[in-house]
């Protein structure tokens, strides 16, 4: 049986149960998603955007689903205690497997104009907003994995900033996968910054279970006119975890999205990012840092869709791959007719620290406007022997020299993070990672005092 | 301090050093001269253990220890330093972090605790002044965006920080203007004492003027063919290498007869 069939039959058999555990806004979009999925099936290795990601294999195990919405027994705010020594946050929310945990009782009140709540709550409190945004950007790309998620997901989180709201410290959302038997979680995140709002957001993805787990993620990001969204994602999942994610963003006139994606550890992690520059003066920067070893696999596939004039995009992704790790990067910058004065930069650089590591790199430019400035570049190499020897001559042991070189290579990406404490924290975590001191220990390394 | 006996070495299978013998005592400065391709840089790299160079025969003893059995980093800890002819750029590794790693690795080798941060920074400041290197270089990547002269000055600065017993200056003077050369040479002279020695590769008389070497050796075709005091260096400056080459060939021919 093809993987797709087990999911379609679950949907057909358990539709009532799925709906009952969800909300009207999400239920309203399931049929359309199921139809798309049934029609086009799952991507294969021949599907252009999935050439290095075997979705069929990733989805073939028989994972359990939590359709009846059992909440995990443990209180994540206690289990994953956050010391917050360096990072001030405006709000902290946990998602355990596929369930948003209610805010801690001690959580401070949210600032005026900011909403952070479950999608179930959002469907009740602001149905219009759900109607306007939920599964709109995500549906557009007709991606089978986004459809699979929309068909099965039952809850998620909404982060909404009202017009003109300025949030200084990030809202942190920690998504934890903790299961005692194979489990699939379908997660949704809806981020909306209304006109002129400023919204920083930090997502931490964790998986600690020794048993096989799978998470599908669909994150929709809407930056309305003049808004600014800073989205940071840090992944510390484990070898038993598969993460299939979609990031769908729409950026309005003179609005900005800054996206930073750091993978410290993973099993298989895949991100499809479709970012639409929808109106004049929209800006996006996206950068990624991947550290992978063992048999870890990290695959980023980006589409930057320049639909309006005077927009800019700037992509910067770097991978350090060791052992048998695989890194795949594809970035397609599409400049549509009429998108004059587009400025676009794209760089992908990879360092293979072992001859058994693989890097696939595919930066692409597709231009249908005649007055644009676009660059793209790619490089893949190994550690610089000359630099290594120079350091050894100065007395730095080889292992330490290798560490410093790899750290420097990745740290270069982190320099693009404007938030000082976060940048320093990440730089420190990357160093720990290279020293082998970063283990999947069950607490959030972004904020726990233990690390 | 250093004894090199019948040293043969090859790069990518090609023999470059063909039996070098050289002894350098404590406190001595030796200058190594020779035409391009004679093996001067190869000798330097072999001494510091560059893995690209293969020693096929011979021994090197450094303060009583078998140098060839040591890793490059241990040679450094034991007091060997090379000022690179072309210093390497290491983007993203700041000078401060680079030197902290180097200094603390050496301390660890000798069973000492890492140097406290304030002591370390004070030491950097003092050594920087010695060679006139501006503070802003410390937060830059190693040699990143340094001019040719700044790189050479940086080499001497690192030498000052690491306080080696034996320094190799591989054409540290090349590419320097007169003022930079003076600063580099004066910095080097300030670090000299009766316990430290050096091997200096140079083509220039000006360097001889500054360093006042104890011995000059001429390397031709992988062998030291002539040795003398500083006056040999000045003779070469005046007459070139050809007369030495011719003499060496004549001597070799005589031996073969």
XYZ file of C-alpha atoms in Angstrom:
708
model
C 0.000 0.000 0.000
C 1.364 3.394 -0.886
C 1.873 5.691 2.113
C -0.756 8.076 0.875
C -3.506 5.485 1.127
C -3.146 4.959 4.844
C -3.632 8.682 5.458
C -6.548 9.039 3.081
C -8.270 6.060 4.654
C -7.695 7.419 8.167
C -9.297 10.637 7.007
C -12.253 8.832 5.467
C -12.750 6.543 8.455
C -12.172 9.061 11.251
C -13.556 12.256 9.773
C -16.107 12.736 12.557
C -13.488 12.210 15.230
C -11.063 14.619 13.571
C -13.719 17.296 13.265
C -14.908 16.811 16.818
C -11.403 17.360 18.163
C -10.892 20.470 16.085
C -12.748 23.648 15.181
C -14.977 24.997 12.456
C -12.314 27.115 10.771
C -9.949 24.195 10.346
C -12.685 21.702 9.533
C -13.877 23.951 6.728
C -10.641 23.431 4.804
C -10.230 19.653 5.076
C -12.186 18.464 2.070
C -10.382 20.667 -0.372
C -7.046 19.479 1.043
C -8.080 15.825 0.894
C -9.198 16.201 -2.715
C -5.884 17.747 -3.716
C -3.960 15.032 -1.953
C -6.028 12.232 -3.522
C -5.605 13.829 -6.932
C -1.894 14.444 -6.969
C -0.579 11.961 -4.425
C 2.652 12.443 -2.543
C 5.756 13.905 -4.121
C 8.264 11.353 -5.373
C 12.006 11.653 -5.927
C 11.160 12.702 -9.466
C 9.114 15.671 -8.257
C 11.276 18.715 -8.950
C 11.192 20.186 -5.473
C 11.598 16.863 -3.681
C 14.546 15.337 -5.465
C 16.534 14.848 -2.265
C 13.712 14.087 0.126
C 12.059 10.683 0.069
C 8.589 11.596 1.305
C 7.141 8.198 0.472
C 9.654 6.515 2.743
C 9.278 9.149 5.446
C 5.521 8.624 5.603
C 5.441 4.851 5.213
C 5.840 3.795 8.882
C 2.626 3.217 10.768
C 2.633 6.198 13.099
C -0.086 6.667 15.648
C -2.212 9.803 15.612
C -3.698 11.589 18.579
C -7.078 12.195 17.016
C -8.932 11.988 20.329
C -6.889 14.874 21.679
C -5.402 13.249 24.726
C -3.341 15.861 26.474
C 0.055 14.812 27.712
C 0.024 14.186 31.442
C 3.084 16.257 32.271
C 2.930 20.020 32.510
C 5.450 21.162 29.925
C 6.118 24.367 31.810
C 7.504 22.223 34.609
C 9.005 19.383 32.597
C 10.816 21.689 30.210
C 11.671 24.280 32.744
C 13.106 27.399 31.253
C 15.601 29.338 33.315
C 15.678 32.210 30.820
C 19.095 33.503 31.835
C 19.760 35.497 28.705
C 16.652 35.742 26.651
C 13.752 37.953 27.582
C 10.506 36.862 25.985
C 7.140 38.535 25.693
C 5.314 35.227 25.901
C 6.209 31.569 26.123
C 3.982 28.791 24.819
C 4.516 25.086 24.462
C 3.198 22.714 21.902
C 3.579 19.138 23.061
C 3.294 16.771 20.128
C 0.304 18.303 18.338
C -1.329 20.018 21.309
C -0.833 23.621 22.329
C -0.512 23.679 26.087
C -2.429 26.440 27.837
C -0.263 29.317 29.019
C 1.368 28.867 32.387
C -0.653 30.304 35.248
C 2.245 32.533 36.146
C 2.564 33.863 32.606
C 2.540 37.658 32.438
C -0.352 39.330 30.652
C 0.212 39.946 26.970
C 0.842 43.491 25.842
C -1.985 45.423 24.265
C -2.592 44.441 20.663
C -0.933 41.028 20.861
C -2.866 37.779 20.715
C -1.293 34.409 21.316
C -3.796 31.592 21.538
C -4.699 28.176 20.211
C -6.420 27.964 16.850
C -9.393 26.421 18.628
C -9.676 29.583 20.678
C -9.052 31.745 17.628
C -11.877 30.023 15.739
C -14.220 31.159 18.494
C -12.816 34.569 19.274
C -11.911 35.785 15.798
C -13.528 33.598 13.125
C -13.118 36.359 10.514
C -9.398 36.360 10.996
C -9.251 32.576 10.620
C -11.412 32.808 7.535
C -9.128 35.420 6.028
C -5.788 33.777 6.807
C -6.014 30.116 7.734
C -4.673 27.876 4.967
C -4.749 30.653 2.377
C -1.055 31.199 1.667
C -0.396 27.516 2.297
C -3.055 26.341 -0.139
C -1.691 28.418 -2.963
C 1.367 26.303 -3.657
C -0.751 23.129 -3.950
C 1.885 21.201 -2.062
C 0.828 17.692 -1.085
C 2.444 17.851 2.339
C 0.689 21.104 3.158
C -2.548 19.425 2.065
C -1.827 16.376 4.207
C -1.342 18.679 7.154
C -4.531 20.643 6.467
C -6.464 17.423 6.156
C -5.353 16.067 9.530
C -4.275 18.968 11.744
C -6.653 19.675 14.594
C -5.145 22.584 16.439
C -2.266 24.990 16.431
C -1.269 28.436 17.541
C -2.183 31.903 16.381
C 0.113 34.847 16.946
C -1.489 38.098 15.946
C -0.271 41.664 16.283
C -2.865 44.388 15.794
C -2.093 47.353 13.500
C 0.783 49.448 14.749
C 1.682 47.141 17.643
C 5.391 46.964 18.415
C 6.593 43.913 20.293
C 10.203 44.173 21.437
C 11.040 40.773 22.945
C 10.219 37.652 20.979
C 7.274 35.387 21.524
C 8.759 31.980 22.062
C 6.990 28.846 20.968
C 8.595 25.589 21.978
C 7.358 22.581 20.046
C 8.264 19.329 21.721
C 7.875 15.816 20.422
C 7.664 13.409 23.332
C 6.092 10.029 22.752
C 6.475 6.508 24.050
C 5.311 4.909 20.824
C 5.612 5.955 17.168
C 3.609 9.121 16.732
C 2.721 11.605 14.039
C 1.897 15.188 14.945
C 0.399 17.725 12.569
C 1.191 21.238 13.659
C -0.083 24.593 12.557
C 1.157 28.020 13.233
C -0.488 31.169 11.996
C 1.427 34.410 12.314
C -0.165 37.698 11.364
C 1.358 41.140 11.753
C -1.189 43.734 10.757
C -0.218 47.000 9.086
C 2.746 48.674 10.724
C 3.159 46.030 13.440
C 6.506 44.651 14.559
C 6.528 41.043 15.659
C 9.543 38.950 16.680
C 9.007 35.238 17.078
C 11.217 32.387 18.175
C 10.321 28.794 17.356
C 12.173 25.936 18.997
C 11.641 22.459 17.598
C 12.566 19.587 19.849
C 12.236 15.840 19.686
C 13.484 13.676 22.485
C 11.714 10.342 22.101
C 13.836 7.353 21.214
C 10.917 5.955 19.209
C 10.154 7.109 15.699
C 8.254 10.370 15.463
C 7.045 12.452 12.584
C 5.876 16.027 12.593
C 4.331 17.909 9.735
C 4.380 21.655 10.163
C 2.596 24.331 8.280
C 3.551 27.822 9.280
C 1.767 30.693 7.615
C 3.192 34.154 7.926
C 1.420 37.316 6.854
C 3.211 40.636 7.078
C 0.709 43.293 6.119
C 1.709 46.699 4.747
C 4.609 48.233 6.619
C 4.803 45.361 9.103
C 7.963 43.637 10.173
C 8.241 40.020 11.273
C 11.441 38.499 12.620
C 11.077 34.749 12.659
C 13.766 32.648 14.285
C 13.651 28.890 14.190
C 16.000 26.643 16.085
C 15.873 22.909 15.642
C 17.206 20.368 18.077
C 15.478 17.179 17.119
C 16.947 13.696 17.154
C 17.798 10.899 14.741
C 14.431 9.199 15.256
C 12.552 12.307 14.195
C 11.281 13.282 10.785
C 10.175 16.833 10.280
C 8.316 17.814 7.113
C 7.590 21.502 7.171
C 6.150 24.184 5.004
C 6.631 27.895 5.519
C 4.221 30.040 3.542
C 4.685 33.765 3.753
C 3.056 36.762 2.167
C 4.725 40.100 2.499
C 2.802 43.292 1.843
C 3.822 46.763 0.698
C 6.975 48.031 2.436
C 6.762 45.108 4.827
C 9.697 42.968 5.904
C 10.207 39.368 6.841
C 13.492 38.329 8.375
C 13.708 34.605 8.675
C 16.557 32.801 10.413
C 16.683 29.035 10.480
C 19.248 27.169 12.572
C 19.438 23.394 12.609
C 21.659 22.180 15.414
C 20.596 18.545 15.375
C 18.010 16.639 13.374
C 16.969 13.342 11.912
C 15.443 14.224 8.586
C 14.353 17.816 8.373
C 12.742 19.306 5.325
C 11.482 22.831 4.876
C 9.583 24.002 1.867
C 9.426 27.777 1.990
C 7.244 29.761 -0.380
C 7.697 33.439 0.220
C 5.640 35.845 -1.816
C 6.648 39.484 -2.170
C 3.156 40.648 -2.819
C 3.300 44.422 -3.072
C 5.838 47.147 -3.874
C 8.695 47.576 -1.430
C 8.396 44.176 0.252
C 11.605 42.736 1.662
C 12.689 39.313 2.730
C 15.914 37.994 4.138
C 16.204 34.301 4.811
C 19.230 32.609 6.199
C 19.943 29.123 7.279
C 22.667 27.429 9.260
C 22.847 23.668 9.323
C 25.142 21.487 11.377
C 24.670 17.834 10.545
C 26.608 14.646 11.131
C 25.905 10.937 11.515
C 23.151 10.153 9.033
C 21.311 13.422 9.546
C 19.633 15.008 6.580
C 18.645 18.647 6.160
C 16.796 19.846 3.090
C 15.743 23.435 2.448
C 13.753 24.255 -0.636
C 12.885 27.899 -1.130
C 10.801 29.801 -3.608
C 10.991 33.557 -3.502
C 8.223 34.960 -5.623
C 8.785 38.574 -6.678
C 5.333 39.691 -7.783
C 5.719 43.443 -7.405
C 8.301 46.079 -8.242
C 10.887 47.521 -5.826
C 11.158 44.374 -3.715
C 14.319 42.817 -2.347
C 15.275 39.321 -1.325
C 18.460 38.096 0.276
C 19.105 34.414 0.913
C 22.115 33.068 2.747
C 22.380 29.386 3.657
C 25.358 27.503 4.974
C 25.785 23.851 5.846
C 28.540 22.033 7.695
C 28.249 18.338 6.993
C 30.234 15.578 8.608
C 30.190 11.758 8.534
C 27.397 10.555 6.245
C 25.236 13.635 6.593
C 23.364 15.059 3.627
C 22.507 18.662 3.004
C 20.287 19.861 0.206
C 19.647 23.450 -0.700
C 17.500 24.754 -3.514
C 16.494 28.374 -3.834
C 14.439 29.597 -6.733
C 14.095 33.325 -7.117
C 11.251 34.040 -9.486
C 10.961 37.588 -10.807
C 7.602 37.950 -12.447
C 6.819 40.283 -15.349
C 6.488 43.810 -14.061
C 8.546 43.205 -10.909
C 10.968 45.939 -11.962
C 13.832 47.100 -9.790
C 13.936 43.778 -8.023
C 17.120 43.263 -6.073
C 18.019 39.746 -5.122
C 21.036 38.087 -3.574
C 21.437 34.400 -2.996
C 24.354 32.449 -1.550
C 24.679 28.855 -0.562
C 27.980 27.618 0.852
C 28.682 24.165 2.141
C 31.556 22.625 3.985
C 31.923 18.872 3.821
C 34.155 17.888 6.717
C 34.193 14.248 5.579
C 34.404 12.728 2.104
C 31.293 10.664 2.881
C 29.120 13.743 3.447
C 26.991 15.048 0.590
C 25.890 18.535 -0.316
C 23.415 19.303 -3.080
C 23.179 22.915 -4.073
C 20.842 24.511 -6.532
C 20.460 28.279 -6.529
C 18.150 29.370 -9.344
C 17.136 32.633 -10.939
C 14.152 32.952 -13.190
C 13.670 36.480 -14.437
C 10.809 37.896 -16.499
C 11.440 41.592 -15.889
C 14.172 43.554 -17.636
C 15.302 46.071 -15.049
C 16.511 44.010 -12.104
C 19.679 43.263 -10.178
C 20.026 39.638 -9.171
C 22.993 37.566 -8.045
C 23.359 34.002 -6.998
C 26.268 31.862 -5.985
C 27.161 28.512 -4.574
C 30.280 26.899 -3.217
C 31.038 23.550 -1.680
C 34.381 22.629 -0.229
C 36.210 20.951 2.570
C 38.088 22.329 5.545
C 40.933 24.583 4.505
C 44.128 22.527 4.999
C 46.355 25.589 4.919
C 44.347 27.298 7.656
C 44.338 24.094 9.679
C 48.119 23.844 9.523
C 48.610 27.517 10.297
C 46.590 27.060 13.481
C 48.455 23.898 14.432
C 51.753 25.707 13.979
C 50.554 28.184 16.574
C 49.913 25.311 18.935
C 46.178 24.843 18.455
C 45.483 21.093 18.469
C 44.007 19.740 15.261
C 40.619 18.894 16.765
C 40.310 22.383 18.228
C 41.422 23.964 14.956
C 38.798 22.000 13.051
C 36.208 23.147 15.547
C 37.185 26.793 15.267
C 37.059 26.666 11.473
C 33.660 25.022 11.354
C 32.284 27.322 14.004
C 33.533 30.357 12.103
C 31.905 29.099 8.931
C 28.497 28.823 10.601
C 28.888 31.818 12.875
C 29.072 33.953 9.771
C 25.382 33.186 9.145
C 24.464 33.928 12.745
C 25.977 37.395 12.398
C 22.884 38.292 10.432
C 20.729 37.941 13.542
C 20.014 41.382 14.908
C 18.909 40.295 18.376
C 22.176 40.294 20.380
C 21.331 37.815 23.164
C 19.839 35.379 20.696
C 22.804 35.605 18.361
C 25.253 35.042 21.199
C 23.186 32.177 22.555
C 23.073 30.488 19.163
C 26.767 31.005 18.575
C 27.425 29.363 21.924
C 25.086 26.471 21.106
C 26.769 25.900 17.754
C 30.109 25.689 19.533
C 28.661 23.221 22.041
C 27.274 21.260 19.169
C 30.698 20.963 17.558
C 32.213 19.965 20.866
C 29.640 17.182 21.103
C 28.213 18.596 24.322
C 24.792 19.263 22.941
C 22.678 16.234 23.632
C 18.972 15.914 23.204
C 18.341 16.235 26.920
C 14.700 17.160 26.950
C 14.892 20.781 27.848
C 15.010 23.765 25.639
C 18.635 24.707 25.141
C 17.567 28.121 23.952
C 16.707 29.161 27.431
C 17.572 26.471 29.944
C 20.280 27.392 32.397
C 21.593 23.838 32.231
C 23.406 24.300 28.940
C 69.158 23.892 20.453
C 68.662 22.466 16.993
C 70.563 19.726 15.198
C 69.687 18.740 11.682
C 71.547 15.710 10.365
C 71.536 14.438 6.782
C 67.995 15.654 6.180
C 66.257 14.518 3.014
C 62.725 15.641 2.268
C 60.310 15.463 -0.625
C 57.169 17.254 -1.761
C 54.698 15.260 -3.817
C 57.363 12.637 -4.460
C 60.010 15.118 -5.638
C 63.134 15.283 -3.506
C 63.919 18.863 -2.500
C 66.291 18.521 0.445
C 69.234 16.274 -0.309
C 71.167 15.931 2.895
C 71.072 19.100 4.977
C 73.306 19.363 8.055
C 72.849 22.332 10.336
C 73.455 23.005 14.004
C 72.099 26.063 15.773
C 73.064 26.796 19.362
C 71.186 28.775 22.009
C 71.159 32.508 21.412
C 72.320 32.314 17.802
C 70.716 33.881 14.758
C 71.381 32.087 11.493
C 70.537 33.440 8.100
C 69.643 31.059 5.303
C 70.133 32.314 1.787
C 69.893 30.668 -1.567
C 68.439 30.970 -5.032
C 64.733 30.365 -5.587
C 63.806 26.713 -5.441
C 66.889 25.713 -3.463
C 64.809 24.326 -0.582
C 64.758 27.137 2.009
C 61.004 27.113 2.507
C 60.919 23.324 2.397
C 63.411 23.213 5.258
C 61.233 25.629 7.252
C 58.072 23.654 6.668
C 59.757 20.365 7.513
C 60.923 21.843 10.809
C 57.390 22.837 11.832
C 55.883 19.570 10.621
C 53.774 20.547 7.629
C 52.191 17.233 6.539
C 52.645 18.127 2.862
C 56.381 17.621 3.225
C 57.713 14.115 3.623
C 60.983 13.426 5.408
C 62.659 10.498 3.696
C 65.925 10.375 5.625
C 67.798 12.050 8.452
C 67.122 13.312 11.953
C 66.213 16.556 13.675
C 66.868 16.980 17.377
C 65.353 19.931 19.193
C 66.566 20.543 22.728
C 67.354 16.854 23.004
C 63.997 15.667 21.662
C 63.213 13.906 18.401
C 61.384 16.645 16.544
C 60.182 14.456 13.689
C 58.187 12.294 16.111
C 56.135 15.287 17.297
C 52.863 16.705 15.995
C 52.954 20.275 14.640
C 51.136 21.567 17.727
C 53.573 19.850 20.113
C 56.504 21.320 18.197
C 54.874 24.690 18.730
C 54.473 24.046 22.457
C 58.121 22.991 22.667
C 59.050 26.414 21.361
C 59.108 26.294 17.576
C 57.568 29.180 15.684
C 57.387 29.966 12.001
C 56.582 33.336 10.542
C 54.865 32.325 7.315
C 55.988 33.692 3.981
C 52.309 33.977 3.056
C 50.270 34.196 6.277
C 46.906 32.463 5.980
C 43.598 34.269 6.221
C 41.081 32.635 8.554
C 37.779 34.470 8.173
C 35.510 34.362 11.190
C 38.126 33.295 13.722
C 39.008 36.481 15.575
C 42.625 37.227 16.426
C 41.694 37.229 20.100
C 40.026 33.820 20.020
C 42.784 32.412 17.859
C 45.511 33.524 20.242
C 43.551 32.521 23.326
C 43.247 29.004 21.906
C 46.966 28.969 21.110
C 48.133 30.346 24.457
C 45.880 28.088 26.504
C 46.780 24.991 24.475
C 50.424 25.641 25.296
C 49.619 26.142 28.977
C 47.646 22.923 29.013
C 50.613 21.116 27.437
C 52.706 22.208 30.399
C 49.974 21.345 32.909
C 48.992 24.943 33.617
C 45.517 26.409 34.021
C 44.149 28.654 31.242
C 45.272 32.254 31.542
C 42.590 34.415 33.228
C 40.817 36.632 30.690
C 42.054 39.935 32.118
C 45.682 38.742 32.223
C 45.382 37.465 28.694
C 43.987 40.738 27.370
C 46.638 42.753 29.210
C 49.340 40.559 27.698
C 47.888 41.044 24.208
C 47.896 44.789 24.730
C 51.545 44.843 25.752
C 52.677 42.675 22.857
C 50.636 44.657 20.384
C 52.481 47.820 21.337
C 55.772 46.076 20.723
C 55.034 45.729 17.015
C 52.689 48.686 16.661
C 49.584 46.693 15.772
C 46.351 48.600 16.299
C 43.715 47.272 18.739
C 41.012 46.942 16.108
C 42.898 44.075 14.476
C 42.150 41.914 17.511
C 38.452 41.635 16.792
C 38.974 40.941 13.099
C 39.340 37.478 11.635
C 42.948 36.253 11.533
C 44.652 38.186 8.720
C 41.211 38.971 7.317
C 41.496 42.135 5.265
C 45.064 42.733 6.522
C 47.455 44.348 4.055
C 50.696 42.539 3.202
C 52.628 44.613 5.721
C 50.010 44.140 8.431
C 50.153 40.399 7.952
C 53.904 40.324 8.439
C 53.634 42.539 11.472
C 50.944 40.218 12.763
C 53.349 37.292 12.444
C 55.869 39.031 14.678
C 53.073 39.949 17.062
C 52.082 36.286 17.343
C 55.713 35.434 17.916
C 55.781 37.937 20.764
C 52.662 36.394 22.287
C 53.881 32.803 22.058
C 57.480 33.533 23.141
C 59.107 30.736 21.170
C 62.610 29.422 21.806
C 63.317 28.978 18.131
C 61.833 31.155 15.418
C 61.862 30.704 11.704
C 61.337 33.859 9.688
C 60.479 32.792 6.165
C 60.976 35.918 4.076
C 59.190 37.994 6.652
C 60.847 41.014 5.056
C 59.428 40.489 1.579
C 56.741 42.929 0.571
C 57.544 45.333 3.376
C 58.395 48.970 2.918
C 61.383 50.409 4.794
C 59.389 51.542 7.803
C 57.497 48.280 8.170
C 60.737 46.346 7.802
C 62.309 48.396 10.584
C 59.351 47.782 12.889
C 59.353 44.063 12.182
C 63.123 43.764 12.640
C 63.132 45.871 15.791
C 60.258 43.810 17.188
C 62.198 40.663 16.445
C 65.371 42.047 18.032
C 63.480 42.999 21.178
C 62.335 39.407 21.562
C 65.859 38.074 21.182
C 67.813 36.868 24.191
C 70.584 34.446 25.048
C 68.109 31.574 25.288
C 66.329 32.079 21.979
C 67.575 31.299 18.500
C 66.349 31.924 15.011
C 66.679 30.888 11.420
C 65.984 33.741 9.055
C 65.378 33.364 5.347
C 66.010 36.563 3.470
C 67.249 38.040 0.243
C 67.981 41.481 1.577
C 71.014 43.211 2.936
C 68.829 45.507 4.989
C 67.678 42.539 7.031
C 71.321 41.586 7.654
C 71.970 45.133 8.846
C 69.153 44.918 11.360
C 69.659 41.372 12.560
C 73.460 41.122 12.671
C 73.361 37.316 12.273
C 75.988 35.024 13.780
C 76.107 32.748 10.751
C 75.055 32.748 7.119
C 74.373 29.515 5.227
C 73.826 29.174 1.520
C 71.477 26.497 0.327
C 71.800 25.371 -3.286
C 69.888 22.487 -4.788
C 68.892 20.995 -1.439
C 72.317 21.157 0.241
C 74.162 23.732 2.277
C 77.133 24.541 0.088
C 78.720 27.402 1.906
C 78.772 28.813 5.406
C 80.249 31.901 6.928
C 79.576 34.967 9.009
C 77.536 38.008 8.043
C 80.121 39.038 5.461
C 79.035 36.082 3.297
C 75.582 37.613 3.165
C 76.979 40.931 1.983
C 79.098 39.163 -0.624
C 75.980 37.513 -2.017
C 74.143 40.798 -2.019
C 76.980 42.162 -4.157
C 77.822 39.236 -6.428
C 74.703 37.047 -6.524
C 74.619 33.273 -6.171
C 76.255 32.173 -9.413
C 79.813 32.133 -8.130
C 78.773 29.921 -5.240
C 76.809 27.635 -7.533
C 79.814 27.319 -9.854
C 82.136 26.553 -6.980
C 79.708 23.967 -5.635
C 79.428 22.287 -9.018
C 83.202 22.253 -9.420
C 83.580 20.729 -5.977
C 80.984 18.082 -6.750
C 82.679 17.273 -10.030
C 86.030 16.966 -8.243
C 84.488 14.566 -5.775
C 83.027 12.409 -8.529
C 86.343 12.101 -10.338
